[in-house]
XYZ file of C-alpha atoms in Angstrom:
272
model
C 59.523 98.018 90.069
C 62.308 98.227 92.652
C 64.455 95.882 90.597
C 64.128 98.278 87.650
C 65.026 101.253 89.850
C 68.032 99.394 91.254
C 69.145 98.499 87.730
C 68.951 102.155 86.671
C 70.855 103.291 89.772
C 73.504 100.650 89.086
C 73.810 101.883 85.505
C 74.201 105.492 86.694
C 77.023 104.540 89.039
C 78.921 102.997 86.139
C 78.453 105.835 83.661
C 80.936 108.652 84.122
C 78.632 111.391 82.867
C 76.323 110.951 85.869
C 79.285 111.776 88.111
C 80.953 114.477 86.014
C 77.833 116.591 85.439
C 76.926 116.994 89.142
C 80.559 117.904 89.845
C 80.366 120.580 87.135
C 77.221 121.963 88.773
C 78.831 121.997 92.225
C 81.838 123.854 90.810
C 79.466 126.434 89.328
C 78.032 127.065 92.779
C 81.505 127.458 94.280
C 82.842 129.721 91.529
C 79.831 131.853 90.574
C 77.767 131.995 93.765
C 80.692 132.371 96.190
C 84.197 132.949 94.839
C 83.218 135.505 92.186
C 80.861 137.411 94.496
C 83.382 137.431 97.337
C 86.134 138.762 95.063
C 83.838 141.473 93.694
C 82.673 142.485 97.178
C 86.240 142.745 98.462
C 87.997 144.321 95.479
C 85.579 146.533 93.505
C 85.902 150.057 94.875
C 82.867 151.455 93.052
C 80.461 149.487 95.218
C 78.584 151.446 97.854
C 78.672 150.318 101.453
C 75.137 148.968 101.211
C 75.914 147.023 98.032
C 79.009 145.474 99.599
C 77.082 144.529 102.742
C 74.307 142.967 100.661
C 76.779 140.900 98.658
C 78.557 139.682 101.784
C 75.202 138.916 103.442
C 74.338 136.606 100.533
C 77.491 134.603 101.317
C 76.668 133.866 104.965
C 75.674 130.474 106.340
C 72.101 131.743 106.741
C 71.886 132.157 102.954
C 73.520 128.871 101.883
C 70.356 127.136 100.648
C 69.149 130.394 99.057
C 72.396 130.567 97.062
C 71.584 127.184 95.510
C 68.017 128.264 94.782
C 69.227 131.476 93.147
C 71.776 129.648 90.984
C 69.336 127.158 89.464
C 67.403 129.434 87.052
C 70.576 130.561 85.234
C 73.266 127.902 85.758
C 71.524 124.697 86.727
C 69.211 124.241 83.751
C 71.741 122.902 81.189
C 73.245 120.393 83.616
C 69.863 119.047 84.706
C 68.514 118.883 81.157
C 71.544 116.809 80.161
C 71.066 114.474 83.138
C 67.430 113.917 82.146
C 68.345 113.331 78.514
C 71.051 110.859 79.533
C 68.562 108.877 81.590
C 66.066 108.724 78.709
C 68.235 108.366 75.610
C 71.666 107.352 76.895
C 71.054 103.645 76.360
C 69.255 103.862 73.006
C 72.237 103.267 70.729
C 73.970 100.717 72.967
C 71.023 98.316 72.871
C 70.657 98.274 76.663
C 67.106 99.612 76.416
C 66.105 96.788 74.063
C 67.580 94.259 76.488
C 65.779 95.872 79.440
C 62.409 95.836 77.681
C 62.896 92.186 76.695
C 63.412 91.274 80.364
C 60.694 93.621 81.712
C 57.903 93.522 79.096
C 55.724 96.080 80.898
C 56.997 99.376 79.528
C 55.268 101.375 82.237
C 57.453 99.629 84.817
C 60.604 100.421 82.828
C 59.651 104.086 82.457
C 58.629 104.434 86.106
C 61.960 102.955 87.140
C 63.834 105.454 85.000
C 61.869 108.435 86.305
C 62.228 107.290 89.918
C 65.987 106.867 89.514
C 66.234 110.288 87.875
C 64.327 112.013 90.687
C 66.477 110.228 93.263
C 69.558 111.497 91.449
C 68.139 115.029 91.470
C 67.540 114.711 95.214
C 71.157 113.694 95.811
C 72.430 116.527 93.620
C 70.355 119.131 95.467
C 71.436 117.877 98.906
C 75.087 117.924 97.802
C 74.542 121.428 96.416
C 73.257 122.735 99.745
C 76.126 121.027 101.592
C 78.639 122.552 99.153
C 77.108 126.006 99.597
C 77.190 125.582 103.383
C 80.897 124.660 103.306
C 81.666 127.715 101.156
C 79.679 129.929 103.524
C 81.522 128.509 106.533
C 84.894 129.225 104.896
C 83.884 132.814 104.119
C 82.533 133.276 107.656
C 85.881 132.105 109.042
C 87.756 134.487 106.737
C 85.508 137.424 107.643
C 85.169 136.515 111.294
C 81.365 136.709 111.109
C 79.061 134.570 113.270
C 77.543 131.435 111.779
C 73.761 131.265 111.981
C 71.472 128.597 110.568
C 67.749 128.891 109.826
C 66.452 125.323 109.635
C 62.983 126.226 108.341
C 64.478 128.365 105.553
C 66.938 125.616 104.645
C 64.140 123.038 104.337
C 61.847 125.367 102.373
C 64.552 126.561 99.976
C 65.943 123.055 99.486
C 62.449 121.810 98.605
C 62.042 124.686 96.130
C 65.432 123.871 94.602
C 64.419 120.223 94.215
C 61.192 121.242 92.469
C 63.044 123.474 90.000
C 65.741 120.886 89.350
C 63.143 118.156 88.826
C 61.269 120.293 86.278
C 64.434 120.845 84.198
C 65.502 117.192 84.496
C 62.054 115.909 83.489
C 62.032 118.238 80.499
C 65.350 116.743 79.364
C 63.963 113.260 80.019
C 60.889 113.951 77.894
C 63.017 115.290 75.042
C 65.222 112.203 75.212
C 62.198 109.908 74.933
C 60.648 111.897 72.069
C 63.792 112.403 69.965
C 65.441 109.036 70.783
C 68.726 110.911 70.363
C 71.007 112.061 73.152
C 72.603 114.803 71.050
C 69.283 116.129 69.725
C 67.568 116.154 73.121
C 70.491 117.992 74.738
C 70.689 120.512 71.883
C 66.952 121.235 71.932
C 66.771 121.427 75.714
C 69.769 123.708 76.170
C 68.624 125.911 73.280
C 65.196 126.216 74.881
C 66.582 127.036 78.324
C 69.333 129.456 77.345
C 67.892 131.079 74.223
C 64.117 130.713 73.855
C 63.134 131.276 77.484
C 65.633 134.108 77.951
C 64.401 135.709 74.710
C 60.823 135.652 76.012
C 61.932 137.306 79.251
C 63.814 139.967 77.288
C 60.940 140.663 74.879
C 58.470 140.903 77.764
C 60.197 144.118 78.819
C 58.966 145.819 75.618
C 55.993 143.617 74.668
C 53.747 143.586 77.723
C 51.528 140.911 76.157
C 54.314 138.413 76.825
C 54.514 139.243 80.532
C 51.931 136.605 81.614
C 53.798 133.984 79.572
C 56.970 134.394 81.641
C 55.664 132.670 84.751
C 54.598 129.700 82.606
C 58.244 129.035 81.764
C 60.441 126.978 84.059
C 62.980 129.786 84.415
C 60.229 132.313 85.166
C 58.604 130.162 87.848
C 62.069 129.432 89.258
C 62.822 133.141 89.481
C 59.606 133.701 91.448
C 60.662 131.101 94.036
C 64.187 132.537 94.201
C 62.803 136.049 94.654
C 60.633 134.820 97.530
C 63.868 133.722 99.224
C 65.374 137.186 98.688
C 67.611 136.178 95.778
C 67.639 138.187 92.541
C 68.212 135.416 90.009
C 67.026 136.998 86.764
C 68.643 140.132 85.292
C 65.445 141.062 83.426
C 63.352 141.137 86.570
C 61.061 138.622 88.220
C 57.651 137.717 86.724
C 54.727 139.196 88.613
C 53.135 136.056 90.057
C 52.496 134.535 93.492
C 54.649 131.699 94.827
C 51.700 129.309 94.645
C 51.318 129.878 90.911
C 55.031 129.261 90.374
C 54.812 125.953 92.259
C 51.821 124.889 90.150
C 53.734 125.735 86.953
C 56.749 123.646 87.981
C 54.621 120.686 89.059
C 52.751 120.932 85.751
C 56.012 120.809 83.794
C 57.054 117.689 85.731
C 53.727 115.917 85.249
C 53.277 116.866 81.581
C 56.866 115.907 80.732
C 56.369 112.525 82.385
C 53.004 112.006 80.672
C 54.321 112.889 77.201
C 57.304 110.620 77.737
C 55.025 107.768 78.847
C 52.699 108.084 75.837
C 55.572 108.169 73.335
C 57.528 105.390 75.065
C 54.529 103.043 75.110
C 53.648 103.694 71.456
C 57.032 103.449 69.765
C 59.108 100.511 68.597
C 62.290 99.730 70.512
C 65.302 99.643 68.227
């Protein structure tokens, strides 16, 4: 299996999209989580003293990993869905998948290699995200002259939560890529689901209480619960009322079910 994983990692290194998309995500962290908030905190006069202090506190080194966690439910989903779809359907039209299957007849090995490479990529992206957030926080601390403090246990916990959320979105994109066999279709469906369908459910739950339990079953809802546990308000419509343990179970379920659906479809279909 390691040869299949190495082949997938080699392919990722030579496909520009796997470099460009993580850079786009890192820029989102810099611009939305830090630059925009810092400008608002320093220039908007209508903010109360407590509001300004809270905004500046979210930009400290202590909150670097929490900033990544809080950004994932709203900004990270499209990027990670696209990465998953690229891993699953990016080599359909080129014929690379057909060549791979001809050399590795066991389709389970091929699929496991793809999923392993994808989760390794997600791990790298999350680590780079936390490092990027830490650099931004250090710069702001130097500008403000505030002390730099680091909470190792919080960093590890919040980084693990970020990885779980990112993996759920990426595996959803991967599953859609396997099922649709089309990069464009899987990206369109995944992004539409993340930015429209899930957000619509959260919005409707404010007036239709019957939908409230459904919210935590969505990736964005479970992500918001984990972000809220870290003290980050990541969802304008409010956080679903659910314990952290339930949110973790939901995210793990999305990962496992996405992988299982992808495996069943991949084993059953013809390779074009």
